[in-house]
Short mmCIF file of N, CA, C and O in Angstrom, two decimals:
data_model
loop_
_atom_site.label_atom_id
_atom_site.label_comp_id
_atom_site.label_asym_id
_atom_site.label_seq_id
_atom_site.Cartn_x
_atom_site.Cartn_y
_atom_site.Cartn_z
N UNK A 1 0.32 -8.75 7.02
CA UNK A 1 1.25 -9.18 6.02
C UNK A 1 2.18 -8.01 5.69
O UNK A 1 1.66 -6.93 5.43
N UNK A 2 3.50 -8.16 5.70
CA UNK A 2 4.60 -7.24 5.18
C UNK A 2 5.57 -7.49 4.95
O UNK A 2 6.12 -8.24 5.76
N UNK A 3 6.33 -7.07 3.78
CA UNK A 3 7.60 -7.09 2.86
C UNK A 3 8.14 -5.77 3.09
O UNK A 3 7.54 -4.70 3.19
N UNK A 4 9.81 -6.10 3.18
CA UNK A 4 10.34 -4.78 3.20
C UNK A 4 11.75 -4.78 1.55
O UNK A 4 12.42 -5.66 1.03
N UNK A 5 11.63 -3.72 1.37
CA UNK A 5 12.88 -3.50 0.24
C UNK A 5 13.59 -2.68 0.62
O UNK A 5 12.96 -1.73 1.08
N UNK A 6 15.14 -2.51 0.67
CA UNK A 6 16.12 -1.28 0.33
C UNK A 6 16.78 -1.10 -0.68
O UNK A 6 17.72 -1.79 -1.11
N UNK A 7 15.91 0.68 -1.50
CA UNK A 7 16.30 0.83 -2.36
C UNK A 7 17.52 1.98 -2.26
O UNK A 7 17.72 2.68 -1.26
N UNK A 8 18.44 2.03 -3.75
CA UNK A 8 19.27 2.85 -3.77
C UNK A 8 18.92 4.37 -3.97
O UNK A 8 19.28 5.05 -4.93
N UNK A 9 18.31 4.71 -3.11
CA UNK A 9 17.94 6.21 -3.63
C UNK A 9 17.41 6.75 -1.93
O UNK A 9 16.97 6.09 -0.98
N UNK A 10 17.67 8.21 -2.10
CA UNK A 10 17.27 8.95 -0.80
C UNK A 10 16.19 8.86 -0.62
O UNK A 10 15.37 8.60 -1.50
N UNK A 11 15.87 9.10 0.83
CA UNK A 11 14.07 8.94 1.97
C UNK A 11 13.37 10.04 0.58
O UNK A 11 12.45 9.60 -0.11
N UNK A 12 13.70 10.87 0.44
CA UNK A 12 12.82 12.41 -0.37
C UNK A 12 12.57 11.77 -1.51
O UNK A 12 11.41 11.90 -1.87
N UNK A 13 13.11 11.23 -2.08
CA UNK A 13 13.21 10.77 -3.79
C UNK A 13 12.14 9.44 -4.10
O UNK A 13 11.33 9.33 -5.02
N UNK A 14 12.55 8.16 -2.64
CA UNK A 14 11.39 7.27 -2.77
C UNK A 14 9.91 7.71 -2.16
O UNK A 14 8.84 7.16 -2.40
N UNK A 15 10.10 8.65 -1.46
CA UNK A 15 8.92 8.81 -0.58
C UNK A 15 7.89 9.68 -1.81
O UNK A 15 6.70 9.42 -1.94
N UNK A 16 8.64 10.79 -2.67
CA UNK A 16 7.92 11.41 -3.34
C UNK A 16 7.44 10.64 -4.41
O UNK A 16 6.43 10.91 -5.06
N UNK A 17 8.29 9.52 -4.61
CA UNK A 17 7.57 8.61 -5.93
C UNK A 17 6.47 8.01 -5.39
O UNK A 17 5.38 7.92 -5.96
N UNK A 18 6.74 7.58 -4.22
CA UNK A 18 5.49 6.62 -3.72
C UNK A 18 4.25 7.89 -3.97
O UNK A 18 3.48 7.80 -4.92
N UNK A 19 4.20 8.97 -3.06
CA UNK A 19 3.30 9.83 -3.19
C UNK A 19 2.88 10.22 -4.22
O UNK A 19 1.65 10.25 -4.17
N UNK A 20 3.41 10.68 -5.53
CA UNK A 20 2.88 10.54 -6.55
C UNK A 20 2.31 9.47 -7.42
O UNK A 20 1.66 9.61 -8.45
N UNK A 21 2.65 8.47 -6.87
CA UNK A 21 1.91 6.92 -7.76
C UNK A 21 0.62 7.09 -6.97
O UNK A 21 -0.50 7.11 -7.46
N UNK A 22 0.95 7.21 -5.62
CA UNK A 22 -0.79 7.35 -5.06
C UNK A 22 -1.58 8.45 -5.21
O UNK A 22 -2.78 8.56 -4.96
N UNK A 23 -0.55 9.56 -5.78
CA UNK A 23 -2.04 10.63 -6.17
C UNK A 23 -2.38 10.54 -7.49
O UNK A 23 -3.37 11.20 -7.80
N UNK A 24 -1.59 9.63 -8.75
CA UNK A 24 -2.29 9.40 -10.20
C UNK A 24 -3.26 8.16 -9.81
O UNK A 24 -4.47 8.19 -10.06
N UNK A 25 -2.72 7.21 -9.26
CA UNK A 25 -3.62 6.26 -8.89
C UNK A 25 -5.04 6.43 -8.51
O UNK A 25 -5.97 5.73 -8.89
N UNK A 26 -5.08 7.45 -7.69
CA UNK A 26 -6.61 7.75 -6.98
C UNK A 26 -6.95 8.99 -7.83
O UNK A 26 -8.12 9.37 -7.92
N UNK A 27 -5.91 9.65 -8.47
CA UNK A 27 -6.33 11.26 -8.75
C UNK A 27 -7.01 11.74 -7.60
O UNK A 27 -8.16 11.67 -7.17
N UNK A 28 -5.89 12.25 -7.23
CA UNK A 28 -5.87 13.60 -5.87
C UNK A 28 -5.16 14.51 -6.27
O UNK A 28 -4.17 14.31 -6.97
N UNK A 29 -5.62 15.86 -5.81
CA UNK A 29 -4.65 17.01 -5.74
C UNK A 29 -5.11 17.37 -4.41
O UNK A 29 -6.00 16.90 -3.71
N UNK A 30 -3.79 18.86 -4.16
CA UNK A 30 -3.73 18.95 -2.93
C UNK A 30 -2.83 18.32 -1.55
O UNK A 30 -1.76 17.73 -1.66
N UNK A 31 -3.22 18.46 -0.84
CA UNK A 31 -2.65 17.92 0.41
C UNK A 31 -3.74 16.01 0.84
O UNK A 31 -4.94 15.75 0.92
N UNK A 32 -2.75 15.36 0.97
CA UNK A 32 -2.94 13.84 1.00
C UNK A 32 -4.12 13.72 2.63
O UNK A 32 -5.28 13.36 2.40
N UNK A 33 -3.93 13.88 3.42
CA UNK A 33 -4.89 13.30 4.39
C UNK A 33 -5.89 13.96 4.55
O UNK A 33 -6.09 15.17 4.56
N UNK A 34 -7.05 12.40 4.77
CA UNK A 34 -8.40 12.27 4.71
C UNK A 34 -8.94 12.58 3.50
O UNK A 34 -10.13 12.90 3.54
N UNK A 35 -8.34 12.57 2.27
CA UNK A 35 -8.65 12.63 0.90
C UNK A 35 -9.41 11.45 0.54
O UNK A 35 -9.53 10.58 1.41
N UNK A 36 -9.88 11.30 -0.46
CA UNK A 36 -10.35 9.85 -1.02
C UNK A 36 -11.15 9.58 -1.95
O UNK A 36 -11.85 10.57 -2.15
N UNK A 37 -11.53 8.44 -2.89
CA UNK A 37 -11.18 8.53 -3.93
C UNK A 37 -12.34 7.11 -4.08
O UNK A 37 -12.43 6.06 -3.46
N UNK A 38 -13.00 7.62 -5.04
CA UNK A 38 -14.26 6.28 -5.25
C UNK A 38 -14.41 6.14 -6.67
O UNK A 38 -14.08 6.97 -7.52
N UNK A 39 -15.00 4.87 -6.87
CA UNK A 39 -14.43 4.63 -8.12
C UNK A 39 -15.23 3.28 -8.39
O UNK A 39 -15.17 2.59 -7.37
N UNK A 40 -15.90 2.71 -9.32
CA UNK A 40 -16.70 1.26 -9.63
C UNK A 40 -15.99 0.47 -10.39
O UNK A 40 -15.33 0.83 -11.37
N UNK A 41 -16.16 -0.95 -9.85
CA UNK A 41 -15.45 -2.00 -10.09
C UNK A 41 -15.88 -3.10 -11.17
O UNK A 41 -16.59 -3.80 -10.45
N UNK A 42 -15.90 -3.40 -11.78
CA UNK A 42 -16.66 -4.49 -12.63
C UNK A 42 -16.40 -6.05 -11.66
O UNK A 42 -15.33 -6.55 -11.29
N UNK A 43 -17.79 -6.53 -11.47
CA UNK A 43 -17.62 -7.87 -10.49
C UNK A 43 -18.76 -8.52 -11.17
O UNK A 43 -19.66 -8.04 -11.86
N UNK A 44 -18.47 -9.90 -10.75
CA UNK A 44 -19.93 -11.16 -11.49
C UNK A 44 -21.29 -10.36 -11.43
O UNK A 44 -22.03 -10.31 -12.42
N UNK A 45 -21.59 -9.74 -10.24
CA UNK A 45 -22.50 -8.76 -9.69
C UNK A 45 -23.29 -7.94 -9.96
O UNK A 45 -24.41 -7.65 -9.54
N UNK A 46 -22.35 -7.41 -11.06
CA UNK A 46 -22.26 -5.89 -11.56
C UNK A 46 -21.41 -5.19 -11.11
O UNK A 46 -20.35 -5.79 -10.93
N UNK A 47 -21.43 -3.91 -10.79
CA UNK A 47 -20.37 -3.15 -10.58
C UNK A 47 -20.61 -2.70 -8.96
O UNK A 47 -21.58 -2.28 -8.32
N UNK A 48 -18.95 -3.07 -8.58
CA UNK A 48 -18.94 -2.69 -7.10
C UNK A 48 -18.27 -1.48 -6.73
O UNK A 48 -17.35 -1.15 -7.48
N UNK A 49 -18.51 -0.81 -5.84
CA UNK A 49 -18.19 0.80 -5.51
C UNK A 49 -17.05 0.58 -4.63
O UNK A 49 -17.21 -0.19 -3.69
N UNK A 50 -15.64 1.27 -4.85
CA UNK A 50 -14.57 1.21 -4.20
C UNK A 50 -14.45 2.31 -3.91
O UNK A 50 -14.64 3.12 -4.81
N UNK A 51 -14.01 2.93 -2.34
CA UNK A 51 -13.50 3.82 -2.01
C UNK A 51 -12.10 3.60 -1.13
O UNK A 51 -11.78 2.51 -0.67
N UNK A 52 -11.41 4.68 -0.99
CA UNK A 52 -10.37 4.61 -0.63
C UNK A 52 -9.59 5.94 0.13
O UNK A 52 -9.49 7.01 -0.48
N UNK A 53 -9.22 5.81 1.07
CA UNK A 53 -9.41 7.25 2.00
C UNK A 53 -8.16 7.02 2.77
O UNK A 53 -7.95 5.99 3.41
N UNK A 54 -7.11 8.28 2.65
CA UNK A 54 -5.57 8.53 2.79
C UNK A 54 -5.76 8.81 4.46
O UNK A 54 -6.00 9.98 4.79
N UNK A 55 -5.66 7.75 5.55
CA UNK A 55 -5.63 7.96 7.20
C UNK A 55 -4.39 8.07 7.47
O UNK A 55 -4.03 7.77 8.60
N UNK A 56 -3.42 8.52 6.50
CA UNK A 56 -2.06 8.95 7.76
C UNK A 56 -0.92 9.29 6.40
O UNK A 56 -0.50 8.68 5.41
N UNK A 57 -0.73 10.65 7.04
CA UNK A 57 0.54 11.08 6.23
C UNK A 57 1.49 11.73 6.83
O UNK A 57 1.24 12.87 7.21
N UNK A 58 2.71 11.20 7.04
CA UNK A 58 3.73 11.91 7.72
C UNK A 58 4.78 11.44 6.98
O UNK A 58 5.17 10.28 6.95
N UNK A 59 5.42 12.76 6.14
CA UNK A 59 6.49 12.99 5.17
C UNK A 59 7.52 12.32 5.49
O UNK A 59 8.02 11.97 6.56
N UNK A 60 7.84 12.15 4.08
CA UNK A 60 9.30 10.51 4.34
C UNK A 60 9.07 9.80 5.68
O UNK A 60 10.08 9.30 6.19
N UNK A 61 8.04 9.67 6.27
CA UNK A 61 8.22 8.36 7.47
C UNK A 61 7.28 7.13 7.21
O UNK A 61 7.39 5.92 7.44
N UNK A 62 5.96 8.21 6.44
CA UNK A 62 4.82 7.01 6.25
C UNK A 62 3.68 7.41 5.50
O UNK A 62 3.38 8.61 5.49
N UNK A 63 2.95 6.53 4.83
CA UNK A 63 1.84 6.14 3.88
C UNK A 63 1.20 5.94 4.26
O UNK A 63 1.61 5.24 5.18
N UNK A 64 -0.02 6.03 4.33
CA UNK A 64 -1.21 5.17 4.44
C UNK A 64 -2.52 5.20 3.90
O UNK A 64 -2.81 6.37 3.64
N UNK A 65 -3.50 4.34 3.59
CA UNK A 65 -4.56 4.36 2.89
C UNK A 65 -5.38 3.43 2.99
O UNK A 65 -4.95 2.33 2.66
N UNK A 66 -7.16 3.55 3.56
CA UNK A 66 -7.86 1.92 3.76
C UNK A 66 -8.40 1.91 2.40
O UNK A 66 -8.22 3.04 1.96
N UNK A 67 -8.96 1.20 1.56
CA UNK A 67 -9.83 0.58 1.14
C UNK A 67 -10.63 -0.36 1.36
O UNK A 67 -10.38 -1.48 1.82
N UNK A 68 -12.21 0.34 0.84
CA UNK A 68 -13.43 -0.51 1.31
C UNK A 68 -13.99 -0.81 0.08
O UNK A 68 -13.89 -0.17 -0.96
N UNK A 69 -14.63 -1.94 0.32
CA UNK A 69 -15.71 -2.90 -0.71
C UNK A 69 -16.49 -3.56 0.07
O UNK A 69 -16.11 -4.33 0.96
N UNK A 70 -17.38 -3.35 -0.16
CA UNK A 70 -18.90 -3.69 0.60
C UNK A 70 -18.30 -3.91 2.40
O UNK A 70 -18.43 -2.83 2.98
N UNK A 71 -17.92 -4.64 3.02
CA UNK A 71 -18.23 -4.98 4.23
C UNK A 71 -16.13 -5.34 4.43
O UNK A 71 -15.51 -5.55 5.47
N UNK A 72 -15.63 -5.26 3.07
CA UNK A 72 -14.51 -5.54 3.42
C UNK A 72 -13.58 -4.10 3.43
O UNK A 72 -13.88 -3.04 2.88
N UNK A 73 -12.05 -4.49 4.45
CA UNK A 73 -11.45 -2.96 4.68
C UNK A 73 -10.14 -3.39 4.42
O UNK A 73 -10.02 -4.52 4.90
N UNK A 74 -8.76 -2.92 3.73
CA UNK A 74 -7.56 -3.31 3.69
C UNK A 74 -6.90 -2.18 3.88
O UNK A 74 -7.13 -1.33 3.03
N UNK A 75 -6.23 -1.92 4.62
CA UNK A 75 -5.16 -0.96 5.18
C UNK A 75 -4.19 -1.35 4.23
O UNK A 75 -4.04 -2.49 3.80
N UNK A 76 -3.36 -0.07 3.85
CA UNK A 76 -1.58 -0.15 3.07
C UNK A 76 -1.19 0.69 3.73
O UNK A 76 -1.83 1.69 4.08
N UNK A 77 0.40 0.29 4.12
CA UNK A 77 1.17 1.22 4.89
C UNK A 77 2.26 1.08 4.17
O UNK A 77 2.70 -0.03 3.85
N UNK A 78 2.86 2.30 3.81
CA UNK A 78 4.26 2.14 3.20
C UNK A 78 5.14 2.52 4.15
O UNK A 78 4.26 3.23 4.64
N UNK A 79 6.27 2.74 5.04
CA UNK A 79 6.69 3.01 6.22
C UNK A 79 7.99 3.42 5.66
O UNK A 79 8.37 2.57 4.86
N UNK A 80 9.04 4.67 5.81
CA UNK A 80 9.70 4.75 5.02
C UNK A 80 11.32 4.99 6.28
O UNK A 80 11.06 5.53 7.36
N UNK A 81 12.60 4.63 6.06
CA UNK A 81 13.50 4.86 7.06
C UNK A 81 15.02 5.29 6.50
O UNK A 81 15.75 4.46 5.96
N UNK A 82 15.23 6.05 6.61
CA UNK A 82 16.80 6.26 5.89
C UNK A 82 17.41 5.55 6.67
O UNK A 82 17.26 5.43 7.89
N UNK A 83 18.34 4.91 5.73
CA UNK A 83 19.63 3.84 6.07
C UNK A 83 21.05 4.30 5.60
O UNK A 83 22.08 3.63 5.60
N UNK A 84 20.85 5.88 5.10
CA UNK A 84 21.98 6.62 4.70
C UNK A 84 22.91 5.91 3.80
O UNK A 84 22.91 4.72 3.49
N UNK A 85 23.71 6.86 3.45
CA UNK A 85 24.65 6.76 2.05
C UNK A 85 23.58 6.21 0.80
O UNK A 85 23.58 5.26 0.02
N UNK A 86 22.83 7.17 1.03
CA UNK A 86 21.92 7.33 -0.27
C UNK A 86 20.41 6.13 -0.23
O UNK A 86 19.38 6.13 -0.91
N UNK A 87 20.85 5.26 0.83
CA UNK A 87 19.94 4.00 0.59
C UNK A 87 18.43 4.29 2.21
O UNK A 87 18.50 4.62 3.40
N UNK A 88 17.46 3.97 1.39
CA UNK A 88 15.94 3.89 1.86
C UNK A 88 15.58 2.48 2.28
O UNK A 88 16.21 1.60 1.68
N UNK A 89 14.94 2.17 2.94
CA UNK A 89 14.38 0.82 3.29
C UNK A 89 12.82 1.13 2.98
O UNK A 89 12.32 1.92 3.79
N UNK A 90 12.08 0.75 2.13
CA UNK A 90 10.72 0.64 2.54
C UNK A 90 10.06 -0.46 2.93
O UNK A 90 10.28 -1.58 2.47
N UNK A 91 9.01 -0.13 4.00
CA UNK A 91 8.06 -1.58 3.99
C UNK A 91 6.52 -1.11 4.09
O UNK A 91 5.71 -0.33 4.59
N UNK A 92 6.75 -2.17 3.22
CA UNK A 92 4.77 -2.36 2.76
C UNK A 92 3.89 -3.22 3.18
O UNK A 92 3.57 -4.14 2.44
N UNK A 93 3.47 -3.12 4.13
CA UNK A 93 1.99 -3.87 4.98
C UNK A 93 0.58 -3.62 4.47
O UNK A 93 0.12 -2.49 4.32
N UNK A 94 -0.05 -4.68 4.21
CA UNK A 94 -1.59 -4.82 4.02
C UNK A 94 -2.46 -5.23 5.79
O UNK A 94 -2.12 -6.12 6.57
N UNK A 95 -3.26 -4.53 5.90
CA UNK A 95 -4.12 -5.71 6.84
C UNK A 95 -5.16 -5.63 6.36
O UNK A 95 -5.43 -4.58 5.76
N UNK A 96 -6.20 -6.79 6.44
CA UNK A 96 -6.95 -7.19 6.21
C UNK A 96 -8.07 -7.34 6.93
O UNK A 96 -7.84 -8.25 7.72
N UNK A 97 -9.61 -6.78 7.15
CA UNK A 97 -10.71 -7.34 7.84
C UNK A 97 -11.96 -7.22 7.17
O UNK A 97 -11.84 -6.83 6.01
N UNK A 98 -13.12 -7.44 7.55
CA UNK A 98 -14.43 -7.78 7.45
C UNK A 98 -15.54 -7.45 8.29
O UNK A 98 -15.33 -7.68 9.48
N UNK A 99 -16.47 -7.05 8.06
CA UNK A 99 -17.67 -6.92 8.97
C UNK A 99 -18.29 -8.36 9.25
O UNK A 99 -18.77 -8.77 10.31
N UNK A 100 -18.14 -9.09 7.92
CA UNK A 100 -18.70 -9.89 7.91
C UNK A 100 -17.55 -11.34 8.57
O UNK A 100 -16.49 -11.60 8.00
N UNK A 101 -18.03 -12.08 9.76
CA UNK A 101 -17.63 -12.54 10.34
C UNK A 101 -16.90 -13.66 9.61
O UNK A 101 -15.67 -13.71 9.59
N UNK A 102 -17.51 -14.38 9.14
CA UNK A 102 -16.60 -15.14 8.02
C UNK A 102 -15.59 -15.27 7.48
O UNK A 102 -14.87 -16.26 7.37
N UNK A 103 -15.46 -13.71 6.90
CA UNK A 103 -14.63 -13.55 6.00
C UNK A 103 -13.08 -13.03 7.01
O UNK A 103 -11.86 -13.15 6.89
N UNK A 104 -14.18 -12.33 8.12
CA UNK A 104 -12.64 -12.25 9.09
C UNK A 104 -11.77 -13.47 9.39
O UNK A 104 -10.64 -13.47 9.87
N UNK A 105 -12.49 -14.46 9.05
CA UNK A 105 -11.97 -15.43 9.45
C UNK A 105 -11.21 -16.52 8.83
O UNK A 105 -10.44 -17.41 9.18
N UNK A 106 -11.79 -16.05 7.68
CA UNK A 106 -10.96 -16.00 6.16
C UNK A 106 -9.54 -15.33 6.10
O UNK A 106 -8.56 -16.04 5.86
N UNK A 107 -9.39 -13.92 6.34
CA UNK A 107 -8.88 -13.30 6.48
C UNK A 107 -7.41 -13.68 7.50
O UNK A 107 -6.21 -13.60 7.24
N UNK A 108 -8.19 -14.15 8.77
CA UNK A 108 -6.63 -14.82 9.88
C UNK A 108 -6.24 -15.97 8.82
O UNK A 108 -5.11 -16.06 8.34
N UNK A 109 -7.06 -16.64 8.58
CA UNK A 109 -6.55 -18.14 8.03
C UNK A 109 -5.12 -17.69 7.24
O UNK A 109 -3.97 -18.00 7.56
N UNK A 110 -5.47 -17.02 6.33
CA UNK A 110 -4.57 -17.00 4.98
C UNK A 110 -3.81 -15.93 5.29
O UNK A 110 -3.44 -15.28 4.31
N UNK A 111 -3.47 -15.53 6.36
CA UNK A 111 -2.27 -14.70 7.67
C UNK A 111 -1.29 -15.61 7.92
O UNK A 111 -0.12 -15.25 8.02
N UNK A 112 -1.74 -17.11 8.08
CA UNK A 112 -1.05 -18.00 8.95
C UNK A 112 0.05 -18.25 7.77
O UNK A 112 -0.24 -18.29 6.57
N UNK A 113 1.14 -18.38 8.19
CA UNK A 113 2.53 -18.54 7.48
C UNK A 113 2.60 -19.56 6.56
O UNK A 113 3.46 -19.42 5.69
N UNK A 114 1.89 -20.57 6.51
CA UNK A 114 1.73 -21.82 5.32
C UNK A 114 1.17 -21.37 4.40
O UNK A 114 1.63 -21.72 3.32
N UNK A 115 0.16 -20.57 4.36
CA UNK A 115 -1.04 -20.03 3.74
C UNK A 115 -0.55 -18.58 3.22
O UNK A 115 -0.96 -18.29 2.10
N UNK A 116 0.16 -17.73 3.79
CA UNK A 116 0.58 -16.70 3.86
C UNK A 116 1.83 -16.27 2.68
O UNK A 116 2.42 -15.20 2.81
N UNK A 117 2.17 -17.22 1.53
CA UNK A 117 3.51 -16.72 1.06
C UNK A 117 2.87 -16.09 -0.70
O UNK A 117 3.61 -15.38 -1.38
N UNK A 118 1.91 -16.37 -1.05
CA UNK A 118 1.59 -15.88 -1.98
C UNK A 118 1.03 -14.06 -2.14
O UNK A 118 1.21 -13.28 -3.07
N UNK A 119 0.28 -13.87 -0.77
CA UNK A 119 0.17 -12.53 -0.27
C UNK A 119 1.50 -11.42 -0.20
O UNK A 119 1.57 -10.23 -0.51
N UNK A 120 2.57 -12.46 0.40
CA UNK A 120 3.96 -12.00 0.76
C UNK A 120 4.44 -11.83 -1.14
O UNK A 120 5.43 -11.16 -1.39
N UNK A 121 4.12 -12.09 -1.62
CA UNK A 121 4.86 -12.77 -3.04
C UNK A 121 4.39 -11.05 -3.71
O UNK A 121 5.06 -10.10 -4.13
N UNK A 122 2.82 -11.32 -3.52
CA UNK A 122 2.25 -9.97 -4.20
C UNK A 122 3.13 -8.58 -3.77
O UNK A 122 3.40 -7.64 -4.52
N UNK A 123 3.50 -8.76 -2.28
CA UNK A 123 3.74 -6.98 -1.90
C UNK A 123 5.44 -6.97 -2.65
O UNK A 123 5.93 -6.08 -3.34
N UNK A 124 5.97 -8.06 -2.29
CA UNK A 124 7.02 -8.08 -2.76
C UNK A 124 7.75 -7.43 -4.12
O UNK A 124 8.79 -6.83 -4.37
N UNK A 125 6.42 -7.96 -4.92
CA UNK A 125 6.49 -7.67 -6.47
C UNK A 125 6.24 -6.47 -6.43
O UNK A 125 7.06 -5.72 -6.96
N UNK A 126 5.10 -5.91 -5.82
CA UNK A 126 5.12 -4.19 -5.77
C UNK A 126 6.39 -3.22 -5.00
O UNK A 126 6.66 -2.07 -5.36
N UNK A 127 6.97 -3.83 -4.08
CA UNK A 127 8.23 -3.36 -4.26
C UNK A 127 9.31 -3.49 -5.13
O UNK A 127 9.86 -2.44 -5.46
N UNK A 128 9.69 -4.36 -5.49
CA UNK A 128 10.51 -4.69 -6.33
C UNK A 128 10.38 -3.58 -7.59
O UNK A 128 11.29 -2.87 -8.02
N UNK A 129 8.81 -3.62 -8.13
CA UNK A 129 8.42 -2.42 -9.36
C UNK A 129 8.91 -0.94 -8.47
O UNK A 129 9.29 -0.03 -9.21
N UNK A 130 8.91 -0.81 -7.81
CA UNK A 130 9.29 0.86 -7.00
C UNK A 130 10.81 1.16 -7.22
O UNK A 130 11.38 2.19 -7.59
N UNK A 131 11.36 -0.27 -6.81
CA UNK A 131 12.92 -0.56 -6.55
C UNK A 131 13.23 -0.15 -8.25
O UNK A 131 13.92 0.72 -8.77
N UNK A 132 12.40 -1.20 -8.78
CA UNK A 132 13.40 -1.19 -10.60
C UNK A 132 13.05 0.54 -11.16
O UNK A 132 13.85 1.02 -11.96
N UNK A 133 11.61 1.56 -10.59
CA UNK A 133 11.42 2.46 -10.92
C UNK A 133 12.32 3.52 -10.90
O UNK A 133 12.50 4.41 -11.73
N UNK A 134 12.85 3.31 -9.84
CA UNK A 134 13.65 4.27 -9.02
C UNK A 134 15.08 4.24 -9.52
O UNK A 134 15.62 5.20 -10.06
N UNK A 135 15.66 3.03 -9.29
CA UNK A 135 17.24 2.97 -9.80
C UNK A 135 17.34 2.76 -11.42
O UNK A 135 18.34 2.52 -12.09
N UNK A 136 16.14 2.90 -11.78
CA UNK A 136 16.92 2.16 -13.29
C UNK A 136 16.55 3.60 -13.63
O UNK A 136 16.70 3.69 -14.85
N UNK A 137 16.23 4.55 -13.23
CA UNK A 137 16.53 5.89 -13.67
C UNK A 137 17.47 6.45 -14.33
O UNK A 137 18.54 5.86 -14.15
N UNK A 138 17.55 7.41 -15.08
CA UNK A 138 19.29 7.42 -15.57
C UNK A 138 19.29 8.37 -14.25
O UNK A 138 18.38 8.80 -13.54
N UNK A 139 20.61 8.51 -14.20
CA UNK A 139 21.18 9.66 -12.99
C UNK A 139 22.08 10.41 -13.82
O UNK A 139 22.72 11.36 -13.34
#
């Protein structure tokens, strides 16, 4: 699943916001890859253990980060591209899998494009919040 936005602001300016939302988010310091960040969840259950571990950082080009919960794994990729005269394109991809066979299968279902626009709806909205972060800045 992926949504892309172009915002009005330079590759350095969105890329460093993104990077800093993901190091208050997880609280990291330091240098971003193979960092990671665990943390308990409140579920029907009790409480479930989330971790989350930074597999790819390459400045203004790209993001990345999996998160795990029990048997499940979601990749985020933020992918970043100058489009010059000040303007950034970002795009934001989730993937989705499972150990547990089922749920992988869960997982393609609600991939498939009928099924698929509410997922699209979510990343969207998280761009859009980056987009309004960024430009509604004063300058």
């Amino acid at each position: 699943m992926e949504q892309g936005i172009l915002i009005y602001k330079n590759i350095h300016e969105v890329y460093g916001a993104v990077e800093d939302s993901l190091r208050k988010a997880l609280k990291l310091k330091g240098p971003l890859l193979d960092q990671e960040s665990i943390y308990h969840m409140p579920s029907l259950k009790g409480e479930r253990k989330v971790r989350q571990v930074i597999t790819e950082v390459e400045e203004n080009k790209l993001l990345s980060f999996v998160s795990y919960l029990g048997q499940d794994q979601v990749k985020t990729t933020y992918s970043f591209r100058d489009k010059g005269d000040g303007f950034t394109y970002v795009q934001l991809k989730e993937e989705a899998t499972s150990d547990s066979l089922i749920r992988k299968y869960n997982y393609l279902l609600f991939s498939l494009p009928v099924l698929s626009s509410g997922a699209k709806k979510k990343l969207q909205r998280k761009l859009q919040s980056l987009k309004q972060m960024l430009e509604g800045e004063k300058k």
